[in-house]
CSV table of C-alpha atoms in Angstrom, one decimal:
chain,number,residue,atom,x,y,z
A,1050,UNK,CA,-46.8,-19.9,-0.9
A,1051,UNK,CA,-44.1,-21.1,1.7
A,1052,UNK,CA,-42.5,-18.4,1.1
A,1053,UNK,CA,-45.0,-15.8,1.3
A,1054,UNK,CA,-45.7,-18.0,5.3
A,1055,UNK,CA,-41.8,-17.9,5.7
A,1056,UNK,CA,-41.9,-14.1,5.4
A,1057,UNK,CA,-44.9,-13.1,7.3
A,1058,UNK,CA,-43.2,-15.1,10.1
A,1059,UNK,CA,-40.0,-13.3,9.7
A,1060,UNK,CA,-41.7,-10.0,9.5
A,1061,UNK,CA,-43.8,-10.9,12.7
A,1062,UNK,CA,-40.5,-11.6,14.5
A,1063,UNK,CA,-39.0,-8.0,13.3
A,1064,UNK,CA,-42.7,-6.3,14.6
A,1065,UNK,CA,-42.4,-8.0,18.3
A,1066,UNK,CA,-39.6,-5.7,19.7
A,1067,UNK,CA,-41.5,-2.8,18.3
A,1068,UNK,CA,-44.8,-3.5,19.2
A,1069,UNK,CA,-44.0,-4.9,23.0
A,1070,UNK,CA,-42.7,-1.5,23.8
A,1071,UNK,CA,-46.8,-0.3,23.8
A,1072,UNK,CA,-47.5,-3.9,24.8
A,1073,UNK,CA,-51.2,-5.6,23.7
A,1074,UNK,CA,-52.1,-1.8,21.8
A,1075,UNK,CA,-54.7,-1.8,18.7
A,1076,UNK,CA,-52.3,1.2,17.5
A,1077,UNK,CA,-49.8,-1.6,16.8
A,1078,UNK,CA,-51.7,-3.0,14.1
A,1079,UNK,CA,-50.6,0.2,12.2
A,1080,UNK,CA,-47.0,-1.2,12.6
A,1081,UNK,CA,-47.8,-4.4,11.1
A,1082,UNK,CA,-50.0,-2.8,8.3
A,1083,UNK,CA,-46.9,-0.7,7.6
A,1084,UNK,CA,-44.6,-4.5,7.6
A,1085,UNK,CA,-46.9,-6.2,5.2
A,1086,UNK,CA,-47.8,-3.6,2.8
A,1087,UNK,CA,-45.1,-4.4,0.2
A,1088,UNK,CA,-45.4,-8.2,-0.3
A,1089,UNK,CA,-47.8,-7.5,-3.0
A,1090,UNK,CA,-44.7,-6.4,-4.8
A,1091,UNK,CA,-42.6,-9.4,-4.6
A,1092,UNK,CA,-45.5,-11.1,-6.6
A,1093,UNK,CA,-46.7,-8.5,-9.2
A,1094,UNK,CA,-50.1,-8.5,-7.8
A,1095,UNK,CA,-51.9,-5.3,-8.0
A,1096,UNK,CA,-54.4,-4.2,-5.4
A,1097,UNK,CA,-57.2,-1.8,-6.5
A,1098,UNK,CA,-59.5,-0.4,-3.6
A,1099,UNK,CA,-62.7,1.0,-5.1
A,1100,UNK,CA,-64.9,2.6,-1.7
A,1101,UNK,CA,-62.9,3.5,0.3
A,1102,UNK,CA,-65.1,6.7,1.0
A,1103,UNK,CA,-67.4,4.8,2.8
A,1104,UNK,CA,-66.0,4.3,6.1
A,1105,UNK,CA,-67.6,6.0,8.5
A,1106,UNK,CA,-65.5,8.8,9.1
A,1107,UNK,CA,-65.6,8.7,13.0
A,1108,UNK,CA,-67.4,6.2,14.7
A,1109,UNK,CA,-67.4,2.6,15.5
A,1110,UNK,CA,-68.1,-0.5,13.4
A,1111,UNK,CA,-67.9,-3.3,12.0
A,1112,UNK,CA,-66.5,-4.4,9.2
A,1113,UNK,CA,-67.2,-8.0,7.6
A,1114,UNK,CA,-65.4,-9.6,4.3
A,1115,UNK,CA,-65.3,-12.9,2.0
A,1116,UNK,CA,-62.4,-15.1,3.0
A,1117,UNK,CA,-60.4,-17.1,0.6
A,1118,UNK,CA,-57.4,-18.1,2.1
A,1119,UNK,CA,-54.3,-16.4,3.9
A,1120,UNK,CA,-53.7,-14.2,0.6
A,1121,UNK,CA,-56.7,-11.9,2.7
A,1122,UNK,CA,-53.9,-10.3,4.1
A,1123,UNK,CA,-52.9,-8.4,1.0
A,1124,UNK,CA,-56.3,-6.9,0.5
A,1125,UNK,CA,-56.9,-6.4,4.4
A,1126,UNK,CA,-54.2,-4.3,4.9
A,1127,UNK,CA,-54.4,-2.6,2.0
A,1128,UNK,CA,-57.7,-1.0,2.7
A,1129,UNK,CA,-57.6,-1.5,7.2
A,1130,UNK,CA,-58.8,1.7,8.7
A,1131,UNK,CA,-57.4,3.2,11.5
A,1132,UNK,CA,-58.2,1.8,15.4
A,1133,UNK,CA,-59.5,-1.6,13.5
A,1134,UNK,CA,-58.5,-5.0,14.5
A,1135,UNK,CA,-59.7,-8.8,13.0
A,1136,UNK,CA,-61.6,-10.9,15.0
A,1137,UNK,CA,-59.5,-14.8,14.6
A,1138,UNK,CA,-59.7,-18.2,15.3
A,1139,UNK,CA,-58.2,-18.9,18.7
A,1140,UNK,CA,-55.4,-21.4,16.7
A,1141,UNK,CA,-54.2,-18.0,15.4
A,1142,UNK,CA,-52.3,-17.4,19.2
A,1143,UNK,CA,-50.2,-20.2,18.8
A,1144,UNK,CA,-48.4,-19.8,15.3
A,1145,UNK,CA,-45.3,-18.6,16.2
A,1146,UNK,CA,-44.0,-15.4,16.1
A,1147,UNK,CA,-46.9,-14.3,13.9
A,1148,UNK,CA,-49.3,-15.1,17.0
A,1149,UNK,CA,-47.2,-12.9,19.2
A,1150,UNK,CA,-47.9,-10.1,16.6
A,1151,UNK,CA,-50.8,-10.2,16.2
A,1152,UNK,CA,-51.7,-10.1,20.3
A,1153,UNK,CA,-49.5,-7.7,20.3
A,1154,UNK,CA,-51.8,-5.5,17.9
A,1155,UNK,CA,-54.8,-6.0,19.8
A,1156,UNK,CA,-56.3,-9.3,18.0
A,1157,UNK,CA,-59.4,-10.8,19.1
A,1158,UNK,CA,-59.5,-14.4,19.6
A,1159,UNK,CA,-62.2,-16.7,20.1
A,1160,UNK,CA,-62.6,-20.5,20.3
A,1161,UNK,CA,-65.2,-21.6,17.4
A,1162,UNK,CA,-65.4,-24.6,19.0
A,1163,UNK,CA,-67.0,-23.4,22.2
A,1164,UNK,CA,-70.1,-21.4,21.2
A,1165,UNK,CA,-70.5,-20.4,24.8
A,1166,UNK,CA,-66.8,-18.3,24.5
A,1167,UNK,CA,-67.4,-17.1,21.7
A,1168,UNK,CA,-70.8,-15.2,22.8
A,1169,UNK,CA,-68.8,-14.2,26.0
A,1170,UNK,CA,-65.9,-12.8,23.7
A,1171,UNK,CA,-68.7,-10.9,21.5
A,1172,UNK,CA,-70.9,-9.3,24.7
A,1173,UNK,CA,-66.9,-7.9,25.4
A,1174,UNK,CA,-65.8,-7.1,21.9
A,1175,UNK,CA,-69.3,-4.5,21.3
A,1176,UNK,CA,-68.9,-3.3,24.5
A,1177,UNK,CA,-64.8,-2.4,23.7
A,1178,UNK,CA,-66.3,-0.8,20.5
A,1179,UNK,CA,-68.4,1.9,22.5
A,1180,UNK,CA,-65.7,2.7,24.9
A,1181,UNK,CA,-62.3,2.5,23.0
A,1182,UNK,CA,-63.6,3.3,19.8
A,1183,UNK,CA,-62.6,0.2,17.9
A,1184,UNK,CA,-63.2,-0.9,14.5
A,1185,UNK,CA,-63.7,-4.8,13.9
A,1186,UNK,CA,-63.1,-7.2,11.1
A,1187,UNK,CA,-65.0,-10.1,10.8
A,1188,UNK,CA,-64.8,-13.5,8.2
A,1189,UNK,CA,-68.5,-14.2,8.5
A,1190,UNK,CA,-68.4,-17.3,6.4
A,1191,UNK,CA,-66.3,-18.5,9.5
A,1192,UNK,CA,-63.6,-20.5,7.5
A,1193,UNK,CA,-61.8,-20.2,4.2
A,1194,UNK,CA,-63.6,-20.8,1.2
A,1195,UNK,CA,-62.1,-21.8,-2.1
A,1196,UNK,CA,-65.1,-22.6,-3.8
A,1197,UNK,CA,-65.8,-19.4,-6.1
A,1198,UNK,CA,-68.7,-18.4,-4.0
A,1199,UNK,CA,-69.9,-17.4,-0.5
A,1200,UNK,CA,-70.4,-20.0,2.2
A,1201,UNK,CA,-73.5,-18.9,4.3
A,1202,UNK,CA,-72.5,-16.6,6.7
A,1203,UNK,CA,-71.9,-17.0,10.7
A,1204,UNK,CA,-74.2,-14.3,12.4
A,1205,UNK,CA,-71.7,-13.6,15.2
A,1206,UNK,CA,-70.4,-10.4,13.4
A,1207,UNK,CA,-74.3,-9.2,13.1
A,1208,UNK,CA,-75.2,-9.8,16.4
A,1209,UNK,CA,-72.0,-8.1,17.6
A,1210,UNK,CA,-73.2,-4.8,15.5
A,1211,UNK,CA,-76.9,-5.2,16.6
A,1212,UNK,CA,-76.0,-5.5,20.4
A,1213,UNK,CA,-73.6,-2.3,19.7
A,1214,UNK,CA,-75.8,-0.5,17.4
A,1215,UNK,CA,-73.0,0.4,14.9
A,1216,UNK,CA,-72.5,0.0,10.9
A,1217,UNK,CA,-71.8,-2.7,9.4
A,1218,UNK,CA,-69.4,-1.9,6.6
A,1219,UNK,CA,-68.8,-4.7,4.0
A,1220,UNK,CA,-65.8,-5.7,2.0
A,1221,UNK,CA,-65.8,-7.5,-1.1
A,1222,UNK,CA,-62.5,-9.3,-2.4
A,1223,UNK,CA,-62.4,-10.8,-5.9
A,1224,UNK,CA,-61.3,-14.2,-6.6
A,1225,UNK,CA,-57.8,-14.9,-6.7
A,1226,UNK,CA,-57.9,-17.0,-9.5
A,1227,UNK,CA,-55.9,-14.3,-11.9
A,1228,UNK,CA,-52.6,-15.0,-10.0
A,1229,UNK,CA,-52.9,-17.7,-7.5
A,1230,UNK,CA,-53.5,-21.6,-8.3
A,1231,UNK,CA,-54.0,-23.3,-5.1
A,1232,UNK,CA,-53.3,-26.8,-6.2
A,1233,UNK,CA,-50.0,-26.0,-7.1
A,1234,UNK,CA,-49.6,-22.8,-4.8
A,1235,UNK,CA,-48.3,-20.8,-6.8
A,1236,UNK,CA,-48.2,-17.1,-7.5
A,1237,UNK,CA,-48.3,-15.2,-10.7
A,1238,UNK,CA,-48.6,-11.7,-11.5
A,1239,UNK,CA,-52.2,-10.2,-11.8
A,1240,UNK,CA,-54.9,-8.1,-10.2
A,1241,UNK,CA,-57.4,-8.1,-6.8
A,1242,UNK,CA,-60.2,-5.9,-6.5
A,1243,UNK,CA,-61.2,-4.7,-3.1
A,1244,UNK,CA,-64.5,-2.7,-2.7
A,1245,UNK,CA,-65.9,-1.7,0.0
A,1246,UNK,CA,-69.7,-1.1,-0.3
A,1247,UNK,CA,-71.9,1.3,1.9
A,1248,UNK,CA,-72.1,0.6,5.1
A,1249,UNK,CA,-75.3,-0.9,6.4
A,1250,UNK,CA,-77.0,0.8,9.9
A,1251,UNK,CA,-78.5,-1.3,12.8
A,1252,UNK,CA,-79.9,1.5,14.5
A,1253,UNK,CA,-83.2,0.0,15.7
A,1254,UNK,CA,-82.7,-3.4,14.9
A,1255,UNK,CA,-83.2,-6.2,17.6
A,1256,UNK,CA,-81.6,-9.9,17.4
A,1257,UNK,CA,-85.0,-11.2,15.6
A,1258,UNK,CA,-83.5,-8.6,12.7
A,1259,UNK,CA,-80.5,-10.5,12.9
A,1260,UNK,CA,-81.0,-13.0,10.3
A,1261,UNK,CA,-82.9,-11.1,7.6
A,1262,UNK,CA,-80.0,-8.7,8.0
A,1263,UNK,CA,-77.2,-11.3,7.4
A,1264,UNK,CA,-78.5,-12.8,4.5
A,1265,UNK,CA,-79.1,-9.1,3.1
A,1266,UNK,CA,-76.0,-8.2,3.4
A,1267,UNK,CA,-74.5,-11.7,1.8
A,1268,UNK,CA,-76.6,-11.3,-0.8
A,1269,UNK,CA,-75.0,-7.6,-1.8
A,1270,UNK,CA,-71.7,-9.0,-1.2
A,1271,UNK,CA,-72.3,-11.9,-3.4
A,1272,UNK,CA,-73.2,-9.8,-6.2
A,1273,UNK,CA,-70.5,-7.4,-6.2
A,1274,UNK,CA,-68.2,-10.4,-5.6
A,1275,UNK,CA,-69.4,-12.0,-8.7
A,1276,UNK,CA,-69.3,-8.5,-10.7
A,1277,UNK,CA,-65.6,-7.7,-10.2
A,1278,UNK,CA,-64.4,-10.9,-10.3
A,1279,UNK,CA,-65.5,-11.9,-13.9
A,1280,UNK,CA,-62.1,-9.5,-15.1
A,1281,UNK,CA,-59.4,-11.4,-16.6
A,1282,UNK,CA,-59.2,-15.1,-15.8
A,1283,UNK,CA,-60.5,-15.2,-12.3
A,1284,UNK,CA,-63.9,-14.9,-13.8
A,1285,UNK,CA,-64.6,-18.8,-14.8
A,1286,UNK,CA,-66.7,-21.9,-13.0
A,1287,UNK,CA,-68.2,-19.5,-10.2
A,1288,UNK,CA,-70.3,-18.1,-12.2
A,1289,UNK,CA,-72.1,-21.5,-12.9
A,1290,UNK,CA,-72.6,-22.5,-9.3
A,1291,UNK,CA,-76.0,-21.4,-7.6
A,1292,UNK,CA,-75.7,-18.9,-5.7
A,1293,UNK,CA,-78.3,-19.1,-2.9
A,1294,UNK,CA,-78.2,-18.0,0.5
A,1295,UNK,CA,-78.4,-20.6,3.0
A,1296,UNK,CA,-79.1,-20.9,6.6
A,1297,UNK,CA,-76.6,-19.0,8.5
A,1298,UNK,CA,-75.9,-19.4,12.0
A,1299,UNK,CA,-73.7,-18.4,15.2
């Protein structure tokens, strides 16, 4: 694993020069989609995308996924569509060289910690969606979960896509269990699935929809999640735990 944050960083530094000659663009993003692509080689891991024919083809939305830990990055990039850009945690800015990069590529920060901000930052983001035709992707569980399961999800990213009236596409990620063992962080070699399910219209809806509409869409999630992560040995005490949806909020 320090190795896999050693070389991200060292990639990120290689990416600056390039990137800063368009300056803060979301077309750099394909420049750092094109730097990360291969890690997934250095550790035997293979990435199968099952889906992918469900991205709206040409128009805005928003895109939310289960998030495990850094490892995301092998998945996200694997399946990112074109113009589409991750919404982060504001502490993002300030690692280095890999927080350069990813300003660079058009990354949307907010502060979690200041709820106020983070609305502000959303009433901007879904209007930069109708007029610059951006893609976002969203963590709605809001941190890393290691747990097997789904933390309830945030309803920033559904409340973003309401407000807009876009999609929401969803992406599932399996567990990394087959290769990775975060106690010891370590890698071995092994498989991810990503799929990326149907996307989900808002047309109509109104913020009371907003929370009938998260936990819907967890729900789906959760069960795919479950399905294509029961392969191999990634498929173990998840299954036991409940797997109900709780409250969600902002």
């Amino acid at each position: 694993m320090a190795f896999y944050n050693g070389w991200i960083l060292f990639l990120a530094v290689l990416a600056i020069p390039v990137c800063a000659v368009r300056g803060r663009n979301v077309e750099n993003m394909k420049i750092l989609r094109l730097m990360l692509l291969h890690i997934k080689y250095l550790y035997g891991i293979r990435v199968e995308v099952r889906g992918a024919h469900h991205f709206p083809p040409s128009q805005p939305y928003v895109v939310v996924s289960n998030h495990q830990s850094s490892l995301d990055l092998l998945g996200m990039m694997e399946v990112l569509p074109g113009r589409c850009v991750p919404i982060a945690k504001r502490e993002l800015l300030w690692a280095g060289s890999a927080g350069l990069a990813c300003w660079l590529a058009g990354v949307i920060f907010i502060d979690r910690k200041r709820t106020g901000d983070a609305i502000s930052v959303m009433s901007e983001v879904a209007q930069t969606l109708l007029t610059q035709d951006v893609r976002v992707w969203v963590f709605p569980e809001g941190t890393r979960n290691h747990n097997g399961s789904m933390l309830p999800f945030k309803r920033g990213a559904f409340h973003l896509a309401v407000q807009a009236q876009v999609p929401i596409v969803p992406i599932v990620m399996s567990s990394y269990q087959d290769f990775y063992c975060k106690k010891e962080r370590r890698f071995t070699s092994g498989r991810c699935q990503v799929r990326v399910l149907p996307p989900v219209p808002t047309e109509g809806l109104t913020p009371d929809d907003v929370p009938a509409l998260a936990d819907t869409v967890r729900h789906s999630m959760l069960t795919v999640f479950r399905e294509i992560s029961t392969d191999g040995r990634g498929g173990g005490d998840y299954l036991k735990k409940p797997g109900g949806v709780g409250e969600a909020q902002l």
